[in-house]
mmCIF file of C-alpha atoms in Angstrom:
data_model
loop_
_atom_site.group_PDB
_atom_site.id
_atom_site.type_symbol
_atom_site.label_atom_id
_atom_site.label_comp_id
_atom_site.label_asym_id
_atom_site.label_seq_id
_atom_site.Cartn_x
_atom_site.Cartn_y
_atom_site.Cartn_z
ATOM 1 C CA PHE A 1 97.822 139.638 -91.682
ATOM 2 C CA GLY A 2 94.576 139.995 -93.798
ATOM 3 C CA ARG A 3 96.469 140.889 -97.420
ATOM 4 C CA GLU A 4 95.200 137.695 -99.251
ATOM 5 C CA GLU A 5 95.318 138.259 -102.650
ATOM 6 C CA GLY A 6 91.946 138.764 -104.413
ATOM 7 C CA PHE A 7 90.245 139.715 -101.042
ATOM 8 C CA SER A 8 88.714 143.233 -100.443
ATOM 9 C CA ALA A 9 89.460 145.026 -97.307
ATOM 10 C CA GLU A 10 85.916 144.891 -97.043
ATOM 11 C CA ARG A 11 86.078 141.317 -97.133
ATOM 12 C CA ARG A 12 88.665 140.938 -94.431
ATOM 13 C CA ARG A 13 86.156 142.992 -92.036
ATOM 14 C CA THR A 14 85.590 139.630 -89.781
ATOM 15 C CA VAL A 15 89.216 139.772 -88.464
ATOM 16 C CA ASP A 16 89.094 143.545 -87.979
ATOM 17 C CA ASP A 17 86.024 143.308 -86.069
ATOM 18 C CA ALA A 18 87.707 140.448 -83.879
ATOM 19 C CA LEU A 19 90.517 142.705 -83.204
ATOM 20 C CA ASP A 20 88.111 145.787 -82.446
ATOM 21 C CA VAL A 21 86.492 143.577 -79.928
ATOM 22 C CA LEU A 22 89.675 143.045 -78.262
ATOM 23 C CA GLY A 23 90.537 146.463 -78.780
ATOM 24 C CA THR A 24 93.872 145.682 -80.438
ATOM 25 C CA SER A 25 92.963 146.905 -84.169
ATOM 26 C CA PRO A 26 95.566 149.178 -85.281
ATOM 27 C CA ALA A 27 92.867 151.028 -87.234
ATOM 28 C CA ARG A 28 90.262 150.999 -84.886
ATOM 29 C CA VAL A 29 91.712 150.872 -81.206
ATOM 30 C CA ARG A 30 88.926 151.197 -78.492
ATOM 31 C CA PRO A 31 91.044 152.542 -75.530
ATOM 32 C CA ASP A 32 88.080 151.586 -73.360
ATOM 33 C CA THR A 33 87.804 148.163 -74.488
ATOM 34 C CA ALA A 34 91.557 147.649 -74.365
ATOM 35 C CA ALA A 35 91.844 148.975 -70.878
ATOM 36 C CA PHE A 36 88.909 146.842 -69.454
ATOM 37 C CA ALA A 37 90.692 143.827 -71.272
ATOM 38 C CA ARG A 38 94.061 144.346 -69.817
ATOM 39 C CA ARG A 39 92.445 144.854 -66.208
ATOM 40 C CA LEU A 40 90.801 141.350 -66.396
ATOM 41 C CA PRO A 41 92.347 138.712 -64.180
ATOM 42 C CA ARG A 42 92.868 136.110 -67.044
ATOM 43 C CA THR A 43 94.088 132.516 -66.417
ATOM 44 C CA ARG A 44 93.099 131.766 -70.302
ATOM 45 C CA PRO A 45 93.308 133.352 -73.719
ATOM 46 C CA LEU A 46 90.711 135.433 -74.943
ATOM 47 C CA ALA A 47 89.374 134.795 -78.544
ATOM 48 C CA ALA A 48 87.449 137.267 -80.359
ATOM 49 C CA LEU A 49 85.064 136.114 -83.073
ATOM 50 C CA ASP A 50 83.230 137.061 -85.954
ATOM 51 C CA LEU A 51 81.805 135.757 -88.977
ATOM 52 C CA GLU A 52 79.948 136.265 -92.270
ATOM 53 C CA ALA A 53 77.020 133.904 -93.087
ATOM 54 C CA THR A 54 74.609 133.044 -96.144
ATOM 55 C CA GLY A 55 71.784 134.710 -93.807
ATOM 56 C CA PRO A 56 70.454 135.998 -90.745
ATOM 57 C CA GLU A 57 69.164 132.673 -89.101
ATOM 58 C CA PRO A 58 71.747 131.086 -86.892
ATOM 59 C CA TYR A 59 70.216 127.468 -87.168
ATOM 60 C CA THR A 60 70.022 127.638 -90.974
ATOM 61 C CA ALA A 61 72.405 129.866 -92.570
ATOM 62 C CA ARG A 62 76.054 128.711 -93.336
ATOM 63 C CA VAL A 63 79.082 130.419 -92.448
ATOM 64 C CA ILE A 64 81.102 132.181 -95.313
ATOM 65 C CA GLU A 65 83.787 133.503 -93.658
ATOM 66 C CA LEU A 66 85.064 133.346 -89.980
ATOM 67 C CA GLY A 67 87.818 135.453 -88.281
ATOM 68 C CA VAL A 68 89.331 134.735 -84.792
ATOM 69 C CA VAL A 69 91.710 136.857 -82.726
ATOM 70 C CA VAL A 70 93.409 135.032 -79.989
ATOM 71 C CA TRP A 71 94.723 137.493 -77.110
ATOM 72 C CA GLY A 72 97.099 135.336 -75.282
ATOM 73 C CA VAL A 73 97.519 135.629 -71.461
ATOM 74 C CA ASP A 74 101.057 136.858 -72.197
ATOM 75 C CA GLY A 75 99.456 139.520 -74.344
ATOM 76 C CA THR A 76 100.403 138.023 -77.808
ATOM 77 C CA VAL A 77 97.817 138.651 -80.336
ATOM 78 C CA THR A 78 97.382 135.774 -82.990
ATOM 79 C CA PRO A 79 94.676 136.076 -85.809
ATOM 80 C CA HIS A 80 93.373 133.532 -87.862
ATOM 81 C CA ARG A 81 90.968 133.543 -90.905
ATOM 82 C CA TRP A 82 89.065 131.114 -92.897
ATOM 83 C CA VAL A 83 86.814 131.605 -96.121
ATOM 84 C CA VAL A 84 84.648 128.551 -96.456
ATOM 85 C CA HIS A 85 82.312 127.423 -99.225
ATOM 86 C CA PRO A 86 79.117 127.332 -97.545
ATOM 87 C CA GLY A 87 77.732 124.579 -99.872
ATOM 88 C CA CYS A 88 74.558 126.580 -100.935
ATOM 89 C CA ALA A 89 73.953 129.804 -103.072
ATOM 90 C CA ILE A 90 74.985 133.078 -101.406
ATOM 91 C CA PRO A 91 71.853 135.103 -101.677
ATOM 92 C CA PRO A 92 72.072 138.531 -103.533
ATOM 93 C CA ALA A 93 70.718 140.128 -100.256
ATOM 94 C CA THR A 94 73.487 138.912 -97.913
ATOM 95 C CA THR A 95 76.114 139.507 -100.831
ATOM 96 C CA ALA A 96 74.855 143.232 -100.528
ATOM 97 C CA ILE A 97 76.009 143.197 -97.014
ATOM 98 C CA HIS A 98 79.390 141.639 -96.763
ATOM 99 C CA GLY A 99 80.187 141.310 -100.620
ATOM 100 C CA TYR A 100 81.035 137.608 -100.947
ATOM 101 C CA ARG A 101 79.635 136.066 -104.287
ATOM 102 C CA ASP A 102 79.201 132.357 -105.148
ATOM 103 C CA GLU A 103 82.417 132.746 -107.574
ATOM 104 C CA ASP A 104 84.405 134.294 -104.454
ATOM 105 C CA VAL A 105 84.240 130.715 -102.604
ATOM 106 C CA ALA A 106 83.956 128.327 -105.452
ATOM 107 C CA THR A 107 87.467 126.726 -104.743
ATOM 108 C CA ALA A 108 87.213 127.676 -100.922
ATOM 109 C CA PRO A 109 87.133 124.463 -98.636
ATOM 110 C CA ARG A 110 84.035 123.298 -96.997
ATOM 111 C CA PHE A 111 83.664 124.046 -93.422
ATOM 112 C CA GLU A 112 84.105 120.232 -92.365
ATOM 113 C CA GLU A 113 87.520 120.170 -94.232
ATOM 114 C CA VAL A 114 88.694 122.980 -91.942
ATOM 115 C CA ALA A 115 86.591 122.581 -88.624
ATOM 116 C CA ALA A 116 89.241 120.264 -86.863
ATOM 117 C CA GLN A 117 91.686 123.414 -87.515
ATOM 118 C CA ILE A 118 89.044 125.944 -86.222
ATOM 119 C CA ALA A 119 88.176 123.810 -83.141
ATOM 120 C CA SER A 120 92.151 123.440 -82.158
ATOM 121 C CA VAL A 121 92.227 127.592 -82.424
ATOM 122 C CA LEU A 122 88.944 127.638 -80.136
ATOM 123 C CA THR A 123 89.923 124.861 -77.532
ATOM 124 C CA GLY A 124 90.819 126.380 -73.976
ATOM 125 C CA VAL A 125 89.961 129.972 -74.747
ATOM 126 C CA ASP A 126 87.172 132.301 -73.334
ATOM 127 C CA LEU A 127 85.262 133.693 -76.207
ATOM 128 C CA VAL A 128 84.226 137.197 -76.920
ATOM 129 C CA GLY A 129 82.168 139.054 -79.707
ATOM 130 C CA PHE A 130 79.329 141.094 -81.021
ATOM 131 C CA GLU A 131 76.045 138.993 -81.192
ATOM 132 C CA LEU A 132 78.002 135.961 -80.185
ATOM 133 C CA ARG A 133 75.123 134.357 -78.207
ATOM 134 C CA ARG A 134 72.431 135.217 -80.602
ATOM 135 C CA MET A 135 74.190 134.423 -84.021
ATOM 136 C CA ASP A 136 77.883 133.386 -84.085
ATOM 137 C CA LEU A 137 77.799 130.619 -81.317
ATOM 138 C CA PRO A 138 74.819 129.176 -82.575
ATOM 139 C CA MET A 139 75.645 129.013 -86.267
ATOM 140 C CA LEU A 140 79.350 127.651 -85.350
ATOM 141 C CA ARG A 141 77.545 124.882 -83.104
ATOM 142 C CA GLN A 142 75.684 123.783 -86.129
ATOM 143 C CA GLU A 143 78.515 124.003 -88.556
ATOM 144 C CA PHE A 144 80.489 121.507 -86.101
ATOM 145 C CA ASP A 145 77.477 119.198 -85.439
ATOM 146 C CA ARG A 146 76.990 119.096 -89.454
ATOM 147 C CA ALA A 147 80.868 118.398 -89.906
ATOM 148 C CA GLY A 148 80.785 115.669 -87.135
ATOM 149 C CA VAL A 149 83.406 117.461 -85.098
ATOM 150 C CA SER A 150 82.990 117.916 -81.282
ATOM 151 C CA TRP A 151 82.544 121.735 -80.161
ATOM 152 C CA PRO A 152 85.684 122.850 -78.447
#
């Protein structure tokens, strides 16, 4: 996973960050997180998510990349990744952070084109992630609202 042609390792960071949250990233295993996660009494899968966006404001910025890693109750790990066209110009200040430029997403689908697929991955899971409540969830909810797709 994560060897898409034309995308640098830096741009695949969302999936690596999501794996890191679960303590399953081969490159950055966090034994304390992994041990804690294994002890959790779970009846539902965990889904770690991370995103890159056009800016830091969750209610106005747009998603550019979303990485979700689902850790099943049976221990299986399934990564998912979407790169989407944000529908607006990517500011140079945010390009300096994540490396995405307008030309990198020119032919990518819009969020509304993949929203149902993303919703199906997020349905029935418990979410974990860095800055989840402050940034990622509000931004994703806005994107789902704009797309006319119900939040899973």
